[in-house]
mmCIF file of C-alpha atoms in Angstrom:
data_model
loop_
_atom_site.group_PDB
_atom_site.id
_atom_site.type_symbol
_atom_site.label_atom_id
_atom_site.label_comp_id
_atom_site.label_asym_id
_atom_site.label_seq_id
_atom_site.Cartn_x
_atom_site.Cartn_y
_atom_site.Cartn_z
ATOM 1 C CA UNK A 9 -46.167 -17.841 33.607
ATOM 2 C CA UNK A 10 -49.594 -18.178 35.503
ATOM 3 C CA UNK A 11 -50.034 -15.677 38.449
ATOM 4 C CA UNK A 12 -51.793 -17.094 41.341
ATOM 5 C CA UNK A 13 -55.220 -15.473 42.778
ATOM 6 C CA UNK A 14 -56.016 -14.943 46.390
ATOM 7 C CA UNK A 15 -59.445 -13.610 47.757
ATOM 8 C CA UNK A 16 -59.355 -12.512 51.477
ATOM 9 C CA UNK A 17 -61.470 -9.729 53.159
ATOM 10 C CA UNK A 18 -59.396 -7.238 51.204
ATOM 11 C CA UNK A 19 -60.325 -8.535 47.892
ATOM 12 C CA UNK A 20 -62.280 -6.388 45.641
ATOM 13 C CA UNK A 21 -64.470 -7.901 42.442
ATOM 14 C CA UNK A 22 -64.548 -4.768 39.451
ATOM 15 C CA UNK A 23 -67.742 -4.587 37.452
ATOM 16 C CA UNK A 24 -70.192 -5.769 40.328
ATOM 17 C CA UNK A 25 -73.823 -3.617 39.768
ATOM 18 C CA UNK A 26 -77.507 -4.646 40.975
ATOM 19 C CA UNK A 27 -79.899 -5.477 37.752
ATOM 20 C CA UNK A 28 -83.368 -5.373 38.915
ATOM 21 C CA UNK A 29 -84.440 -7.362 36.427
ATOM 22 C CA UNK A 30 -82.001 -10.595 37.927
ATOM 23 C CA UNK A 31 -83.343 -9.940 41.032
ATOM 24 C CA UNK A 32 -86.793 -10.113 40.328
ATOM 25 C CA UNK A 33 -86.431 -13.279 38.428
ATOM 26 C CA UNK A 34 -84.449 -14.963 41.056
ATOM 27 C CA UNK A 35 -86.505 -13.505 43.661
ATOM 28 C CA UNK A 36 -89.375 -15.570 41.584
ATOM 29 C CA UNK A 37 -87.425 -18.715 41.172
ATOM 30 C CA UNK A 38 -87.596 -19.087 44.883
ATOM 31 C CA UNK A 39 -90.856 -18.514 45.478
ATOM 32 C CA UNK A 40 -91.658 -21.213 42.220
ATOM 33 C CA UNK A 41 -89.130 -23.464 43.715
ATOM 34 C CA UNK A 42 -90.867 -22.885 47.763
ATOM 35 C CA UNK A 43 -94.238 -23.632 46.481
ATOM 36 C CA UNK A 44 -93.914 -26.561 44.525
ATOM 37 C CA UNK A 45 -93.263 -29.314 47.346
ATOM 38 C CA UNK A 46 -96.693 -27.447 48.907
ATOM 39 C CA UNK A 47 -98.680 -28.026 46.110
ATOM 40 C CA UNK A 48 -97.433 -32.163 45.667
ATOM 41 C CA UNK A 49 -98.106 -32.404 49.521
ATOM 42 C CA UNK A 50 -102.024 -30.791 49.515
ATOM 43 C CA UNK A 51 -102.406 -33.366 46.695
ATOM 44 C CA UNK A 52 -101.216 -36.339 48.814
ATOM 45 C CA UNK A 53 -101.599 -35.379 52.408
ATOM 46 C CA UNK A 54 -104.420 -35.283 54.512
ATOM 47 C CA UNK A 55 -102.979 -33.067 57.652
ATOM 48 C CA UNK A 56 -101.705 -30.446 55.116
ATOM 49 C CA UNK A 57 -102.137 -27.843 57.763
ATOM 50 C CA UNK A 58 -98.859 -29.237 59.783
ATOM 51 C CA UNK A 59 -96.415 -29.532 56.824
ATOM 52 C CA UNK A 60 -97.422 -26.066 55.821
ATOM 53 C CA UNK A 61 -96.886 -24.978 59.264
ATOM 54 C CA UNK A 62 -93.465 -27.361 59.559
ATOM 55 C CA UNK A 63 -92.548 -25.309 55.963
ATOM 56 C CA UNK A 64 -93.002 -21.755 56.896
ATOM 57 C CA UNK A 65 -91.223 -22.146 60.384
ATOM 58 C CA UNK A 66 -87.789 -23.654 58.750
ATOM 59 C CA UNK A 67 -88.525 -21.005 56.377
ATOM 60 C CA UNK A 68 -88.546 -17.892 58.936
ATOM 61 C CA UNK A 69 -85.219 -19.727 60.624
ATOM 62 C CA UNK A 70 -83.332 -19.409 57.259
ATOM 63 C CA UNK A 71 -84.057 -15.743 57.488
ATOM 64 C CA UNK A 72 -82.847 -15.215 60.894
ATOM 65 C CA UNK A 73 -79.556 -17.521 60.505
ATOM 66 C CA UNK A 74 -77.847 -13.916 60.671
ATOM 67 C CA UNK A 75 -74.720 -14.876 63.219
ATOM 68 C CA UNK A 76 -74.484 -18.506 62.938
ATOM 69 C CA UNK A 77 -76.064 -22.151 64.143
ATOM 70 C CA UNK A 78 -75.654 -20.970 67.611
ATOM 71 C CA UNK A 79 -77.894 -17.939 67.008
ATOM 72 C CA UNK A 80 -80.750 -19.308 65.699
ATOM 73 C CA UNK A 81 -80.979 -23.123 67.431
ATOM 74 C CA UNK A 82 -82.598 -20.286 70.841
ATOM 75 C CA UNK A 83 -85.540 -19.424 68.502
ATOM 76 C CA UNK A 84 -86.185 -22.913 67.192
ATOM 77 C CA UNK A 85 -85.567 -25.367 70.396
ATOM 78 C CA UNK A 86 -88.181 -22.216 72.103
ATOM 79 C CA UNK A 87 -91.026 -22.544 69.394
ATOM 80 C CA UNK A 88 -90.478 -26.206 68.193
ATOM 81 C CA UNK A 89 -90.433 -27.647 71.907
ATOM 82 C CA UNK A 90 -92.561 -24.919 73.830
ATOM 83 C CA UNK A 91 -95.187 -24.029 71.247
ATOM 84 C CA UNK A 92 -95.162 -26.520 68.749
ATOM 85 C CA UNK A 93 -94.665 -29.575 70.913
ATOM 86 C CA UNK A 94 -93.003 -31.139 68.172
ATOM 87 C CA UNK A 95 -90.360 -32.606 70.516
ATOM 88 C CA UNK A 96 -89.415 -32.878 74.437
ATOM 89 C CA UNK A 97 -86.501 -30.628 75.877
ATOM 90 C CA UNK A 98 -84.386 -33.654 76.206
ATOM 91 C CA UNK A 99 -84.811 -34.956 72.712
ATOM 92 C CA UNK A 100 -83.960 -31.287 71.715
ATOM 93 C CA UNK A 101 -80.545 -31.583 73.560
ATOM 94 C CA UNK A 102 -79.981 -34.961 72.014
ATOM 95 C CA UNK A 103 -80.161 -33.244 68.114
ATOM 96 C CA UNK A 104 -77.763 -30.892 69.459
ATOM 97 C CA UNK A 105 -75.456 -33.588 70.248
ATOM 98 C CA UNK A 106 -76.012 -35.205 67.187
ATOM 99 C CA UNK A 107 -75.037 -31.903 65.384
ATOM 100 C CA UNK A 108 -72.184 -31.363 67.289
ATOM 101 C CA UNK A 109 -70.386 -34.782 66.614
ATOM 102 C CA UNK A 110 -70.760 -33.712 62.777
ATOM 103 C CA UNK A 111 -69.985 -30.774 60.530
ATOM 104 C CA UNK A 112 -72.571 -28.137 59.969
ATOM 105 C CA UNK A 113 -74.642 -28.298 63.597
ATOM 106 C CA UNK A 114 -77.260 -26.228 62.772
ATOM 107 C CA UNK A 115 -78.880 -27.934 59.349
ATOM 108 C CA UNK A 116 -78.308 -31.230 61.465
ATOM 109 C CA UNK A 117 -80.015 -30.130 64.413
ATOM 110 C CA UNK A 118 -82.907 -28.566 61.900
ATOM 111 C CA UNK A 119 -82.960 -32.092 60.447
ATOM 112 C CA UNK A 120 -83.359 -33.383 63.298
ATOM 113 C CA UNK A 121 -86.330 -31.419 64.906
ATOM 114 C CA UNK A 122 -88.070 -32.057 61.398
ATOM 115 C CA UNK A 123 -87.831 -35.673 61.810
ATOM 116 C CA UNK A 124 -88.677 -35.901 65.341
ATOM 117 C CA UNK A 125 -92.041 -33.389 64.217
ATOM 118 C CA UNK A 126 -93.496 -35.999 61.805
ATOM 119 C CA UNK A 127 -92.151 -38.942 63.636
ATOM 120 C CA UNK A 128 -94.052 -37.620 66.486
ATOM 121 C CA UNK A 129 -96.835 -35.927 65.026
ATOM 122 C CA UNK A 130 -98.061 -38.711 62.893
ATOM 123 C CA UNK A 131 -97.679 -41.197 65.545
ATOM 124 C CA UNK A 132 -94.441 -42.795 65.556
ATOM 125 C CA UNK A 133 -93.973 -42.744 61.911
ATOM 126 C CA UNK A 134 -90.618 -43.121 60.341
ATOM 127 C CA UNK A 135 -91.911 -42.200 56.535
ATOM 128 C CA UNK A 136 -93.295 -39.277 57.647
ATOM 129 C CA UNK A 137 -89.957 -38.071 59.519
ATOM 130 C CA UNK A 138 -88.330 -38.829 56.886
ATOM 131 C CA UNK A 139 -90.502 -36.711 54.872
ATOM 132 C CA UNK A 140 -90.359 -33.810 57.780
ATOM 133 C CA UNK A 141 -86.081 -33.881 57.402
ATOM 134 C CA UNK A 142 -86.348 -33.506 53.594
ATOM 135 C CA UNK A 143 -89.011 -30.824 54.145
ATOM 136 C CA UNK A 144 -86.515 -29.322 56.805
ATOM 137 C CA UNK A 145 -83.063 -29.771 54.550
ATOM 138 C CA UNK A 146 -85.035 -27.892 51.773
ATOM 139 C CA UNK A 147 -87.066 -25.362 53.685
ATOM 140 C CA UNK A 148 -83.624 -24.223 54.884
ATOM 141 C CA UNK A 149 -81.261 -24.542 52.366
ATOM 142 C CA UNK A 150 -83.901 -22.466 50.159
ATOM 143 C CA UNK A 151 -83.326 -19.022 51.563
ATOM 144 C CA UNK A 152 -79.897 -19.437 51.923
ATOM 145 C CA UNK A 153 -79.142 -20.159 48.513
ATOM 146 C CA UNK A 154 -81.398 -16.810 47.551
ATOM 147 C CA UNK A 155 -79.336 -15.068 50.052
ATOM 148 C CA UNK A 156 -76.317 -15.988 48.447
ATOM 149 C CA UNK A 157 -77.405 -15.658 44.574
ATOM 150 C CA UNK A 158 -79.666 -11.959 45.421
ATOM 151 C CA UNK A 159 -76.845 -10.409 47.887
ATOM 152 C CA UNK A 160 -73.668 -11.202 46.231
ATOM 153 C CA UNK A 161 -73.966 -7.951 44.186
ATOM 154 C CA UNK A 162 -75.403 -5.947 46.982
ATOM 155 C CA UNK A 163 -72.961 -7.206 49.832
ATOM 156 C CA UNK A 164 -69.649 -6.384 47.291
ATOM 157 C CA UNK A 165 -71.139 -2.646 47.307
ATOM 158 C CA UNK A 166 -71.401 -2.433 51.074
ATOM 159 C CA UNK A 167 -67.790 -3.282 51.691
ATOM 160 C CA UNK A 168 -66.022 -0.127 52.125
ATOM 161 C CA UNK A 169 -69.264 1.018 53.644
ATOM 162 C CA UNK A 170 -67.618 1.989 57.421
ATOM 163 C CA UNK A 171 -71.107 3.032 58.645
ATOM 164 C CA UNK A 172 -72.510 -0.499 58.000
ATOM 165 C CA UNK A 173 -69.697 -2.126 59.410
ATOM 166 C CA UNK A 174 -70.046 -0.325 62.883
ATOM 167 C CA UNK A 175 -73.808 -1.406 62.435
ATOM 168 C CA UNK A 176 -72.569 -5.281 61.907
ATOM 169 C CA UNK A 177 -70.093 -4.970 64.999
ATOM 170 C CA UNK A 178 -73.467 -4.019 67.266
ATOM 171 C CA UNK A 179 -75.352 -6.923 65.401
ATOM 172 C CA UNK A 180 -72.381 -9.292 66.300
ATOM 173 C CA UNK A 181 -72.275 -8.571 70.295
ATOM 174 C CA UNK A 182 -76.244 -9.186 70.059
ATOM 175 C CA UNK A 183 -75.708 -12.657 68.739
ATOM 176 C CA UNK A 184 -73.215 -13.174 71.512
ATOM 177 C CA UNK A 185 -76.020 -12.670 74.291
ATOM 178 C CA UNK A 186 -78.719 -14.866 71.982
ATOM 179 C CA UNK A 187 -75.706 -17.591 72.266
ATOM 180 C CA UNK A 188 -75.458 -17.049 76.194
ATOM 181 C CA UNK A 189 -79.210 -17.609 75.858
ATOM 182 C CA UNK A 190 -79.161 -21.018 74.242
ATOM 183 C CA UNK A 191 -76.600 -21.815 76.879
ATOM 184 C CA UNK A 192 -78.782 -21.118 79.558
ATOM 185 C CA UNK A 193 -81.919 -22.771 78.311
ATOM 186 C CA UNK A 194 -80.414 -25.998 77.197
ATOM 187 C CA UNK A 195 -78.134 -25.866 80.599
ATOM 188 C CA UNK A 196 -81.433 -25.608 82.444
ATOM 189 C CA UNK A 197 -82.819 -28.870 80.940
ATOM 190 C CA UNK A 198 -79.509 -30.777 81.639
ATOM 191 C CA UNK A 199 -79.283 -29.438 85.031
ATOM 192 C CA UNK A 200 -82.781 -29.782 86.582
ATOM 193 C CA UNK A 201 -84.165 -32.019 84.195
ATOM 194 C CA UNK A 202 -87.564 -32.824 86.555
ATOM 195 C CA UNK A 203 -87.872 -29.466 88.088
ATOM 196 C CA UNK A 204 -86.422 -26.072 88.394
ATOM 197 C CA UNK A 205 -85.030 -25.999 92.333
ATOM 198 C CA UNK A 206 -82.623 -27.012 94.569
ATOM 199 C CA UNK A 207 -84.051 -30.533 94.964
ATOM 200 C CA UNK A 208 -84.618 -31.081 91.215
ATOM 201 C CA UNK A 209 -80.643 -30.237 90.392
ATOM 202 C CA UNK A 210 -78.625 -33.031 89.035
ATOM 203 C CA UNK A 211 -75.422 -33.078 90.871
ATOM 204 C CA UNK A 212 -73.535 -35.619 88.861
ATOM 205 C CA UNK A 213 -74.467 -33.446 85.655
ATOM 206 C CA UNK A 214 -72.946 -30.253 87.689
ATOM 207 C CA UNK A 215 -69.918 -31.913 88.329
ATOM 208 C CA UNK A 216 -69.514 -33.114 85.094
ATOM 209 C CA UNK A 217 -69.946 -29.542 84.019
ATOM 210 C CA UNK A 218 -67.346 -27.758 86.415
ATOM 211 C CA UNK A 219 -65.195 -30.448 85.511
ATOM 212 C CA UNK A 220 -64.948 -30.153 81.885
ATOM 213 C CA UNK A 221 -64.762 -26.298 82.591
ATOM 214 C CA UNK A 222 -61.424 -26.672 84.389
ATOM 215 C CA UNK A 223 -60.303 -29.436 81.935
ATOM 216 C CA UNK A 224 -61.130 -27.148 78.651
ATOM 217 C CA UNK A 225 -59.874 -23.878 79.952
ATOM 218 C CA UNK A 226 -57.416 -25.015 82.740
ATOM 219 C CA UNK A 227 -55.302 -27.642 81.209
ATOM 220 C CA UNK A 228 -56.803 -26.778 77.802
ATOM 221 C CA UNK A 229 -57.547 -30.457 77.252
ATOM 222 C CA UNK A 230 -58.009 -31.818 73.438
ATOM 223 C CA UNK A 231 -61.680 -30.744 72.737
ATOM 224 C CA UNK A 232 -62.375 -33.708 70.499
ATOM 225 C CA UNK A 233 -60.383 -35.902 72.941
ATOM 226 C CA UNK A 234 -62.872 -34.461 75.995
ATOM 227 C CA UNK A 235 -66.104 -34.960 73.904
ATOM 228 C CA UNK A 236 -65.192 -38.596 73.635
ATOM 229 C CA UNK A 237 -65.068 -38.659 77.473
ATOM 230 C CA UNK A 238 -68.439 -36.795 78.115
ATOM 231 C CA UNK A 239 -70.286 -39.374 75.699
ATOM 232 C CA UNK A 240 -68.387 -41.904 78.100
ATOM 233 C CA UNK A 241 -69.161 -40.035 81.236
ATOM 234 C CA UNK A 242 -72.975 -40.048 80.013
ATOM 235 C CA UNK A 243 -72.959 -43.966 79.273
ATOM 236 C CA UNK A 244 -71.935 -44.741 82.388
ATOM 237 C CA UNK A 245 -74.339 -42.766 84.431
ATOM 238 C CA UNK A 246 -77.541 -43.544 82.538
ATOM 239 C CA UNK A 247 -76.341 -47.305 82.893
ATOM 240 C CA UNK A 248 -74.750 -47.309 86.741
ATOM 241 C CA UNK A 249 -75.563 -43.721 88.060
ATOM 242 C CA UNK A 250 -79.464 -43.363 87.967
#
């Protein structure tokens, strides 16, 4: 008779030890795999400067994906809208919708910003988004699968490790406040999207706001039922409200 196998958090896998030697060659794999699109762009392109640029920032947000989508989407909406100029504050909050009607919000929103950087960059050129989302999926996705493949080993060592897990709980009330923070900036653009004062704030967008608050945590309304009614809410004001 077959016996069934569960893994939870108490789940321990025997025989788990660090080789060097696999981590050196994976560690080499990646950086193979990272350079290659590089070198077919430089042969190609003639603005390699911005898809290396594009490459290395989707890089450094797979390394600091430590606490979820929410975590890291501060750090990229800052430097891709504020520094970059790759996109506008509202098109930012419009990838974030996109990402939250789907699965996965953070590679979607990533996607997104990497489209909208050679769409706009280039001059209104769909090829070259397209080119910036593939360069964005991959970019990403890279690290993460290194992450997975390299710390495997390491991260079954560390799990009866009670000093690292006090560390972790610290690290996990940080990326509440860097959550509170993407609330706030995105919340700023919706609410004063001309200016920052009393006579820039958006009163229908305030209500809207206070009202799904009460309907969410008040009557604890159907959140996939009240998302439907905010994309209706926003139809009708862009059409009838402005």
């Amino acid at each position: 008779m077959k016996r069934g196998y569960y893994i939870n958090k108490h789940t321990i896998t025997p025989n788990i030890k660090f080789a060097p030697l696999l981590f050196f060659k994976q560690i080499g794999t990646a950086v193979i795999l990272w350079i290659i699109p590089l070198v077919l762009i430089y042969s190609i392109s003639n603005d390699f400067e911005f898809w290396l640029k594009l490459s290395i920032f989707f890089t450094k947000s797979a390394f600091v994906t430590f606490g979820g989508a929410y975590a890291v989407l501060p750090y990229v909406a800052q430097v891709s809208v504020e520094q970059f100029h790759w996109l506008t504050n509202i098109e930012m909050i419009d990838g974030l919708a996109l990402g939250e009607t789907t699965p996965g919000p953070l590679i979607m929103v990533l996607a997104f910003v990497g489209f909208m950087a050679g769409y706009n960059h280039f001059e209104n050129s769909v090829s070259m988004g397209i080119l910036g989302l593939l360069l964005t999926t991959f970019y990403t996705f890279l690290p993460c699968f290194l992450f997975i493949f390299v710390g495997a080993p390491i991260i079954e060592k560390t799990q009866k490790n009670s000093n690292l897990k006090q560390i972790l709980s610290i690290v996990t009330a940080a990326v509440v406040g860097v959550i509170l923070n993407l609330t706030v900036y995105l919340g700023k653009v919706v609410l004063f999207p001309n200016e920052f004062s009393v006579a820039g704030l958006d009163v229908s967008f305030l209500a809207w706001t206070i009202i799904s608050f009460v309907a969410l945590y008040r009557f604890k309304v159907n959140t996939i039922l009240w998302i439907g009614c905010s994309a209706v809410f926003g139809v009708v004001r862009f059409y009838f409200l402005q």
